[in-house]
Amino acid sequence: MLTTLGVPSVETLISQAVPQSIRLGRPLALPAPASEAEALAELSEKMNQNKVLKSFIGAGYHGVHVPPVIQRNLFENPAWYTAYTPYQSEISQGRLELLFNFQTLVSELTGLPIASASLLDEATAVAEAMGIAWRHHRSKKNDVVIAGELHAQTLDVVKTRAEPLGINIEATEIGAETAALIVPWPDTYGVFGDHKATIAAAKAAGAIVIFVADPLALTITASPASLGADIAVGSMQRYGVPMGYGGPHAGFCAVSDALTRLMPGRLVGQSTDAHGRPGFRLALQTREQHIRRDKATSNICTAQALLANMATAYAIWHGPEGLQAIARRVNNFASRLAAALGIKARLFDTVTVTVSGNAKALAAKAEESGLLLRVVDEDRISVAFDETSTEEDLQTIAGILGVTVATEAPRALPQNPRGGEFLTQPMFHDHRSETEMMRLLRRLADKDLALDRAMIPLGSCTMKLNAAAEMMPVSWQSVGGLHPFAPAEHATGYKAMTDELESWLAEITGFDACSLQPNAGSQGEYAGLLAIRRYHQSRGDTGRDVCLIPSSAHGTNPASAAMAGMGVVIVKCTDDGDIDVADLKAKAAQYADRLAALMITYPSTHGVFEEGVREICKTVHDHGGQVYLDGANLNAMVGLARPGDLGADVCHMNLHKTFCIPHGGGGPGVGPIGVKSHLAPFLPGHVFGGDGYAVSAAPFGSASILPITWMYIRMMGGSGLKHATEMAILNANYIAERLKAFYPVLYKGKNGRVAHECILDTRVLKDTAGIGVEDIAKRLIDYGFHAPTMSWPVAGTLMVEPTESESKLEIDRFCDAMIGIAREASKVADGTWPLDDNPLVNAPHTSAETIANEWTHPYSRTIAAFPAGEANFASKYWPPVSRIDNVGGDRNLVCACPPVEVLAS
Ligand SMILES: *Cc1c(COP(=O)(O)O)cnc(C)c1O
């Protein structure tokens, strides 16, 4: 096929697509490729060095039993973990429905009406809540009061977020300047403090009250809303998600009605489809950074959808009674230990006891029995119980602390502290048998189109294969069972793996040091810009607060700059999508005294390797700025060129794009950054040995999914990675060649080639037939495809990224669909089908309407549902709903109504 298109060879094509001036002239210095079996054996030997003891450390991370029905049918099921973020609602109804139930769950637990569909972790959720309060007061009130002690890692993340924004988190008095009161519920020692008066004072002063709550405790205690909370945040980790040495876990956030429009992250709403049937969609999408850009004050994009869905499934599986039973059991252990120790504080699961200088010795003794206690300081020890704790553990710990526990808890918990039922929705009651639960997860997954069904050609998102061998280690106990604050000598396997991974990523990107801490690309941007900020400050260069960003940048870029305390100045792009170098030079000179950084995406968001990149970097350096390279498009570069060699000082990688971590239906992700040596001292630190500067709760962020990337690089080796990049570029150019007669291909490099993605201009169909890009996207569903990236970075276009993982067969199936759509549009253009009744504007077609008795359209049922003929018959994907009303979802944000299950038709 290549020769018929006149493409001589891969080498020639790559040399046409990737300018010689940026090429890495040598192979990557990485180990030779390993087979699946070899790589798994090597990694398992490494991770087996970890010592996984039973943890009573608590501090935001708890042991769990992952229900096997959820482990196998959701966590380890590609139908769930390979899905993309649910922007195309019609092919995402299953995960949208479960995320909607996540919101219902959080709303029920907190008593607050509106909950979002997950944040990155507990610490960032607290920081986001602080941001809501600050914005609510239009950045005019800058004091935050913290009532009692937060977990150390939460405090570090909040401190880090507050500093660039000028928020003072050391305020102690409530007053006119108070933006927010933060109440840890319970605090890091396990105590529910008496904050009634402080909360009342905060309310009187107009401050926002934020509760940082434990969602298991909330099943048997009064809701934060009833105690005065305007916002409640926390982590859903203990709802059946392994500790995983720190993550990934879903953070949660719920707010009062008045704060809805300030809420960061994604929100699922209910809407209706073209036939009036109920359906879900992401609501308030206009708030996403693509629209708000530098006015955005949160940069969250990829969140924790898969983990939010796991937590929801856990709640569905146990139901309210089951959750309460777990909570009471945990509380029973803690109360009995506290009583034996003579501790009277109100507590849930954690007992902190003073042991006068003996903390380390007692912890060592517990360790001999295989139990990990938390050494708070020399004089205090904490014991946190969880659902895996046993009576025997309690007795062992009591013995070590030298007390005898009674068989009864000192005071029985009130039977119904909430004053009413909660989680009464049928969803949380109808799936208590494994049969029902398994089928629920299957039914929901079947509504969605993930990578296990078809190519997802989303430009910039790099939806490539997440190989089974890469995924397997995530389920290992040696990977999932470790507490992030376990003693370092228990995590030597992790250390070996992360050291190696950091060095590989540094070699791949051409940098000197790496941080694996950021939980998503957006967090990498933020961490990288903070490193730049701190670098300037360290040199006494404190006036550098301007960030240059090209107009074509991803929306997270300006949002991250704003969070790092920088003002955004937009640099123009030329008509061919490159940075306008003259404009860049003018702006760099204009802001020479204030220039902090340039953020540049490479290859550009238009998919082009700009040859002027070195000159661009030099210009910025000459004016005292640093260069941040957005590496989301690294799949076009690995093995061929390195950001660090082009002049960038820092760059983030999206491990959930280029490096095979699955998208999980909207997260998890990992966004590590690589930096040049002069920025290395300013990388985010380790909480318990560091300087109180962190961008994620856990030192290694979402540590337990790092083995996916380790496996990928280990199996591919340097040569395999380079080959993958070449195939990705080849595939994109093949699509460009096949489709250019039907859709003009925008922004080719000077040799007429694209990089790893191509932008198809669909406006031709608008001009000739009145068919819009959305019609094409929805019609692709009838052909069995997820749409490419729509209207970004150019309105009215589709950005197609096939990746190296797709076969020629699948790529041809996609091209045939796109050509089929162009032909259909021509039938609208020539009047065969009217503009308001044709298969494109009516797409997608559900099975219900296709088999309905009545059929009034001017095209056949076969054309409606089987436009690709045999290619469709092989495995027809039926969307459960027809086109979803984009506005309706914004009006129905209420979470606590019984969710209507949208039946697959
Ligand atoms: C995906 C992407 C990001 C953001 O990454 P997240 O992991 O979603 O936060 C930033 N820039 C570009 C160009 C991207 O494609």
Coordinates of N, CA and C in Angstrom, one line a residue, residues 168-330:
N168 N -2.6 33.4 52.6 CA -1.9 33.2 53.9 C -2.6 32.1 54.7
I169 N -1.9 30.9 54.8 CA -2.6 29.8 55.5 C -2.1 29.7 57.0
E170 N -1.4 30.8 57.4 CA -1.0 30.7 58.8 C -1.9 31.6 59.7
A171 N -2.9 32.1 59.1 CA -3.8 32.9 59.9 C -4.4 32.1 61.1
T172 N -4.6 32.7 62.2 CA -5.2 32.0 63.4 C -6.5 32.6 63.8
E173 N -6.7 33.9 63.5 CA -7.9 34.6 63.9 C -8.9 34.6 62.8
I174 N -10.2 34.3 63.1 CA -11.2 34.5 62.1 C -11.6 36.0 62.1
G175 N -11.7 36.6 60.9 CA -12.0 38.0 60.8 C -12.4 38.4 59.4
A176 N -12.4 39.6 59.1 CA -12.9 40.1 57.8 C -12.1 39.7 56.7
E177 N -10.8 39.3 56.9 CA -9.9 38.8 55.9 C -10.0 37.3 55.6
T178 N -10.8 36.6 56.4 CA -10.8 35.2 56.3 C -11.6 34.7 55.1
A179 N -10.9 34.0 54.2 CA -11.6 33.4 53.0 C -12.2 32.1 53.4
A180 N -11.5 31.3 54.2 CA -11.9 30.0 54.5 C -11.4 29.5 55.8
L181 N -12.3 28.6 56.4 CA -11.9 27.8 57.6 C -11.8 26.4 57.1
I182 N -10.6 25.7 57.4 CA -10.5 24.3 57.0 C -10.6 23.5 58.3
V183 N -11.5 22.5 58.3 CA -11.7 21.6 59.4 C -11.3 20.2 59.1
P184 N -10.2 19.7 59.6 CA -9.9 18.2 59.4 C -10.9 17.4 60.2
W185 N -11.6 16.4 59.6 CA -12.7 15.8 60.2 C -12.6 14.3 60.0
P186 N -11.9 13.5 60.9 CA -11.1 13.9 62.0 C -9.7 14.5 61.7
D187 N -9.0 15.0 62.7 CA -7.6 15.5 62.4 C -6.6 14.3 62.2
T188 N -5.4 14.7 62.0 CA -4.4 13.7 61.7 C -4.2 12.7 62.8
Y189 N -4.6 13.1 64.1 CA -4.4 12.2 65.2 C -5.7 11.4 65.4
G190 N -6.7 11.6 64.6 CA -7.9 10.8 64.7 C -9.0 11.4 65.5
V191 N -8.8 12.6 65.9 CA -9.7 13.3 66.8 C -10.7 14.2 66.1
F192 N -12.0 14.0 66.4 CA -13.0 15.0 66.0 C -13.0 16.1 67.0
G193 N -12.4 17.3 66.6 CA -12.4 18.4 67.6 C -13.7 19.1 67.8
D194 N -13.7 19.9 68.8 CA -15.0 20.7 69.0 C -14.8 22.1 68.4
H195 N -15.3 22.2 67.2 CA -15.1 23.4 66.4 C -16.3 24.3 66.2
K196 N -17.4 24.0 67.1 CA -18.6 24.7 66.9 C -18.5 26.2 66.9
A197 N -17.8 26.7 67.9 CA -17.7 28.1 68.0 C -16.9 28.7 66.8
T198 N -15.8 28.1 66.4 CA -15.0 28.6 65.3 C -15.8 28.6 64.0
I199 N -16.6 27.5 63.8 CA -17.4 27.4 62.6 C -18.4 28.6 62.6
A200 N -19.0 28.8 63.8 CA -20.0 29.8 63.9 C -19.4 31.2 63.6
A201 N -18.2 31.4 64.1 CA -17.5 32.7 63.8 C -17.2 32.8 62.4
A202 N -16.7 31.7 61.7 CA -16.4 31.8 60.3 C -17.6 32.1 59.5
K203 N -18.7 31.5 59.9 CA -20.0 31.8 59.2 C -20.4 33.3 59.3
A204 N -20.2 33.7 60.5 CA -20.6 35.1 60.8 C -19.7 36.1 60.0
A205 N -18.4 35.7 59.8 CA -17.5 36.5 59.0 C -17.6 36.3 57.5
G206 N -18.6 35.5 57.1 CA -18.8 35.2 55.7 C -17.7 34.3 55.0
A207 N -16.9 33.6 55.9 CA -15.9 32.7 55.3 C -16.5 31.4 54.9
I208 N -15.9 30.7 54.0 CA -16.3 29.4 53.5 C -15.8 28.3 54.4
V209 N -16.6 27.4 54.9 CA -16.2 26.4 55.8 C -15.9 25.1 55.0
I210 N -14.7 24.6 55.1 CA -14.3 23.4 54.3 C -14.0 22.3 55.3
F211 N -14.7 21.1 55.1 CA -14.4 20.0 55.9 C -13.6 19.0 55.1
V212 N -12.5 18.5 55.7 CA -11.7 17.4 55.1 C -12.1 16.1 55.8
A213 N -13.0 15.3 55.2 CA -13.7 14.3 55.9 C -13.3 12.9 55.4
D214 N -13.4 11.9 56.3 CA -13.2 10.5 56.0 C -14.5 9.9 55.6
P215 N -14.6 9.5 54.4 CA -15.9 9.0 53.9 C -16.4 7.7 54.5
L216 N -15.6 7.0 55.2 CA -16.1 5.8 55.9 C -16.7 6.3 57.2
A217 N -16.0 7.2 57.9 CA -16.6 7.8 59.1 C -17.9 8.4 58.9
L218 N -18.1 9.0 57.7 CA -19.3 9.7 57.4 C -20.5 8.8 57.3
T219 N -20.3 7.5 57.2 CA -21.5 6.6 57.1 C -22.2 6.5 58.5
I220 N -21.4 6.8 59.6 CA -22.0 6.7 60.9 C -21.9 7.9 61.8
T221 N -21.5 9.0 61.1 CA -21.5 10.3 61.9 C -22.4 11.3 61.2
A222 N -22.6 12.4 61.8 CA -23.4 13.5 61.2 C -22.7 14.0 59.9
S223 N -23.5 14.5 59.0 CA -22.9 14.9 57.7 C -22.2 16.3 57.9
P224 N -21.1 16.5 57.2 CA -20.5 17.8 57.2 C -21.4 19.0 57.0
A225 N -22.4 18.8 56.0 CA -23.3 19.9 55.8 C -24.1 20.3 57.0
S226 N -24.5 19.2 57.8 CA -25.3 19.5 59.0 C -24.4 20.2 60.1
L227 N -23.1 20.1 59.9 CA -22.2 20.8 60.9 C -21.7 22.2 60.4
G228 N -22.2 22.5 59.2 CA -21.9 23.9 58.8 C -21.0 24.0 57.6
A229 N -20.6 22.8 57.0 CA -19.7 22.8 55.9 C -20.3 23.4 54.6
D230 N -19.6 24.2 53.9 CA -20.0 24.7 52.6 C -19.3 23.8 51.5
I231 N -18.2 23.3 51.9 CA -17.5 22.4 51.0 C -17.0 21.2 51.8
A232 N -17.0 20.0 51.2 CA -16.4 18.8 51.9 C -15.5 18.1 50.9
V233 N -14.3 17.8 51.3 CA -13.4 17.1 50.4 C -12.7 15.9 51.1
G234 N -12.1 15.1 50.4 CA -11.4 13.9 51.0 C -11.0 13.0 50.0
S235 N -10.6 11.8 50.4 CA -10.2 10.7 49.5 C -11.1 9.5 49.6
M236 N -11.5 8.9 48.5 CA -12.3 7.7 48.5 C -11.4 6.4 48.5
Q237 N -10.2 6.6 48.8 CA -9.3 5.4 48.7 C -9.8 4.2 49.5
R238 N -10.3 4.5 50.7 CA -10.7 3.3 51.5 C -11.9 2.6 51.1
Y239 N -12.6 3.2 50.0 CA -13.7 2.5 49.4 C -13.1 1.5 48.3
G240 N -12.3 0.6 48.8 CA -11.9 -0.5 47.9 C -10.9 -0.3 46.9
V241 N -10.0 0.8 47.1 CA -8.9 1.0 46.2 C -7.6 0.8 47.0
P242 N -6.7 -0.1 46.4 CA -5.5 -0.4 47.2 C -4.6 0.9 47.4
M243 N -3.9 0.8 48.5 CA -3.0 2.0 48.9 C -2.0 2.2 47.8
G244 N -1.5 1.2 47.2 CA -0.6 1.4 46.0 C 0.6 2.3 46.3
Y245 N 1.1 2.3 47.5 CA 2.3 3.2 47.8 C 2.0 4.6 47.5
G246 N 0.7 5.0 47.6 CA 0.3 6.4 47.4 C -0.7 6.7 46.4
G247 N -1.0 5.8 45.5 CA -2.0 6.2 44.5 C -1.9 5.3 43.3
P248 N -2.9 5.5 42.3 CA -3.9 6.5 42.3 C -5.1 6.2 43.1
H249 N -5.7 7.3 43.6 CA -7.0 7.2 44.3 C -7.8 8.4 43.9
A250 N -9.1 8.3 44.1 CA -10.0 9.4 43.7 C -10.2 10.4 44.9
G251 N -9.9 11.6 44.7 CA -10.2 12.7 45.6 C -11.7 13.0 45.4
F252 N -12.4 13.5 46.4 CA -13.8 13.9 46.2 C -14.0 15.4 46.6
C253 N -15.0 16.0 46.1 CA -15.3 17.4 46.4 C -16.8 17.6 46.3
A254 N -17.5 18.1 47.3 CA -18.9 18.4 47.2 C -19.1 19.8 47.7
V255 N -20.0 20.5 47.2 CA -20.2 21.9 47.5 C -21.7 22.3 47.7
S256 N -21.9 23.4 48.3 CA -23.3 23.9 48.4 C -23.7 24.5 47.1
D257 N -25.0 24.7 46.9 CA -25.5 25.2 45.6 C -24.8 26.5 45.1
A258 N -24.5 27.4 46.1 CA -24.0 28.7 45.7 C -22.6 28.6 45.1
L259 N -21.9 27.5 45.4 CA -20.5 27.4 44.9 C -20.4 26.5 43.6
T260 N -21.5 26.0 43.1 CA -21.5 25.1 42.0 C -20.6 25.5 40.9
R261 N -20.7 26.7 40.5 CA -20.0 27.2 39.2 C -18.6 27.5 39.5
L262 N -18.1 27.4 40.7 CA -16.7 27.5 41.0 C -16.0 26.2 41.1
M263 N -16.8 25.1 41.0 CA -16.2 23.8 41.3 C -15.3 23.3 40.2
P264 N -14.0 22.9 40.6 CA -13.1 22.4 39.6 C -13.4 21.0 39.1
G265 N -12.9 20.7 38.0 CA -13.0 19.3 37.5 C -14.3 19.0 36.8
R266 N -14.6 17.7 36.6 CA -15.7 17.4 35.8 C -17.0 17.1 36.6
L267 N -18.1 17.3 36.0 CA -19.4 17.1 36.7 C -20.3 16.4 35.7
V268 N -20.9 15.3 36.1 CA -21.8 14.6 35.2 C -23.2 15.1 35.5
G269 N -23.9 15.4 34.4 CA -25.3 15.9 34.6 C -26.3 15.0 33.8
Q270 N -27.5 15.0 34.1 CA -28.5 14.3 33.3 C -29.1 15.2 32.2
S271 N -29.4 14.5 31.1 CA -29.9 15.3 30.0 C -30.9 14.3 29.3
T272 N -31.3 14.7 28.1 CA -32.1 13.8 27.2 C -31.5 13.7 25.8
D273 N -31.8 12.7 25.1 CA -31.3 12.5 23.8 C -32.3 13.1 22.8
A274 N -32.0 12.9 21.5 CA -32.9 13.5 20.4 C -34.3 12.9 20.5
H275 N -34.5 11.8 21.1 CA -35.8 11.2 21.2 C -36.4 11.3 22.6
G276 N -35.8 12.2 23.4 CA -36.4 12.4 24.7 C -36.1 11.4 25.7
R277 N -35.2 10.5 25.4 CA -34.8 9.5 26.4 C -33.7 10.1 27.3
P278 N -33.7 9.6 28.6 CA -32.7 10.2 29.5 C -31.3 9.7 29.1
G279 N -30.3 10.6 29.4 CA -28.9 10.3 29.1 C -28.0 11.2 29.9
F280 N -26.8 10.7 30.1 CA -25.9 11.5 30.9 C -24.9 12.2 30.0
R281 N -24.4 13.3 30.5 CA -23.3 14.0 29.8 C -22.5 14.8 30.8
L282 N -21.2 15.2 30.4 CA -20.4 16.1 31.3 C -21.1 17.4 31.2
A283 N -21.4 18.0 32.4 CA -22.1 19.3 32.4 C -21.1 20.4 32.5
L284 N -21.5 21.6 32.3 CA -20.7 22.8 32.4 C -19.4 22.6 31.8
Q285 N -19.4 22.1 30.6 CA -18.1 21.8 29.9 C -17.4 23.1 29.6
T286 N -18.2 24.2 29.5 CA -17.6 25.5 29.2 C -16.6 25.9 30.2
R287 N -16.7 25.2 31.4 CA -15.7 25.6 32.5 C -14.3 25.0 32.2
E288 N -14.3 24.0 31.4 CA -13.0 23.4 31.1 C -12.0 24.4 30.7
Q289 N -10.7 24.1 30.9 CA -9.7 25.1 30.7 C -9.6 25.6 29.2
H290 N -10.1 24.7 28.3 CA -10.0 25.1 26.9 C -10.7 26.4 26.7
I291 N -11.7 26.7 27.5 CA -12.5 27.9 27.3 C -12.1 29.0 28.2
R292 N -11.9 28.6 29.5 CA -11.5 29.6 30.4 C -10.1 30.1 30.3
R293 N -9.2 29.2 29.9 CA -7.8 29.5 29.7 C -7.2 30.3 30.9
D294 N -6.6 31.5 30.6 CA -5.9 32.1 31.7 C -6.8 32.7 32.8
K295 N -8.1 32.6 32.6 CA -9.0 33.0 33.7 C -9.3 31.8 34.6
A296 N -8.9 30.6 34.2 CA -9.1 29.4 35.0 C -8.3 29.5 36.2
T297 N -8.8 29.0 37.3 CA -7.9 29.0 38.5 C -7.7 27.5 39.0
S298 N -8.2 26.6 38.2 CA -7.8 25.2 38.5 C -7.4 24.7 37.1
N299 N -6.4 23.8 37.1 CA -5.9 23.3 35.8 C -6.3 21.8 35.6
I300 N -7.1 21.3 36.5 CA -7.3 19.8 36.5 C -8.0 19.4 35.1
C301 N -7.5 18.4 34.5 CA -8.0 17.9 33.2 C -8.2 16.4 33.5
T302 N -7.1 15.6 33.3 CA -7.2 14.2 33.6 C -7.5 14.1 35.1
A303 N -8.5 13.3 35.6 CA -8.8 13.2 37.0 C -8.6 11.7 37.4
Q304 N -9.5 11.1 38.1 CA -9.3 9.7 38.6 C -10.6 8.9 38.4
A305 N -11.1 9.0 37.1 CA -12.4 8.3 36.8 C -12.4 6.8 37.2
L306 N -11.4 6.1 36.8 CA -11.4 4.7 37.1 C -11.5 4.4 38.6
L307 N -10.8 5.1 39.4 CA -10.8 4.9 40.8 C -12.0 5.4 41.4
A308 N -12.6 6.4 40.9 CA -13.9 6.9 41.4 C -15.0 5.8 41.1
N309 N -14.8 5.2 39.9 CA -15.8 4.2 39.6 C -15.6 2.9 40.4
M310 N -14.3 2.6 40.8 CA -14.1 1.5 41.7 C -14.7 1.8 43.0
A311 N -14.5 3.0 43.5 CA -15.1 3.3 44.9 C -16.6 3.2 44.8
T312 N -17.2 3.7 43.7 CA -18.7 3.6 43.6 C -19.1 2.2 43.6
A313 N -18.4 1.4 42.8 CA -18.8 -0.1 42.8 C -18.7 -0.7 44.1
Y314 N -17.7 -0.3 44.9 CA -17.6 -0.8 46.3 C -18.8 -0.4 47.1
A315 N -19.2 0.8 47.0 CA -20.4 1.3 47.8 C -21.7 0.5 47.3
I316 N -21.7 0.3 46.0 CA -22.9 -0.4 45.5 C -22.9 -1.9 46.0
W317 N -21.7 -2.4 46.0 CA -21.6 -3.8 46.4 C -21.9 -4.0 47.9
H318 N -21.4 -3.1 48.7 CA -21.7 -3.2 50.2 C -23.0 -2.6 50.6
G319 N -23.5 -1.6 49.8 CA -24.7 -0.9 50.2 C -24.5 -0.1 51.5
P320 N -25.5 0.7 51.8 CA -25.3 1.6 53.0 C -25.2 0.7 54.3
E321 N -25.9 -0.4 54.4 CA -25.8 -1.2 55.6 C -24.4 -1.8 55.7
G322 N -23.9 -2.3 54.6 CA -22.5 -2.9 54.6 C -21.5 -1.9 54.9
L323 N -21.6 -0.7 54.3 CA -20.6 0.3 54.7 C -20.6 0.7 56.1
Q324 N -21.9 0.8 56.7 CA -22.0 1.1 58.1 C -21.4 0.0 59.0
A325 N -21.6 -1.2 58.5 CA -21.1 -2.3 59.3 C -19.6 -2.3 59.4
I326 N -19.0 -2.0 58.2 CA -17.5 -1.9 58.2 C -17.1 -0.7 59.1
A327 N -17.8 0.4 59.0 CA -17.4 1.6 59.8 C -17.5 1.3 61.3
R328 N -18.6 0.6 61.7 CA -18.8 0.3 63.1 C -17.7 -0.6 63.6
R329 N -17.3 -1.6 62.8 CA -16.3 -2.5 63.2 C -15.0 -1.9 63.5
V330 N -14.6 -1.0 62.5 CA -13.4 -0.2 62.6 C -13.4 0.6 63.9

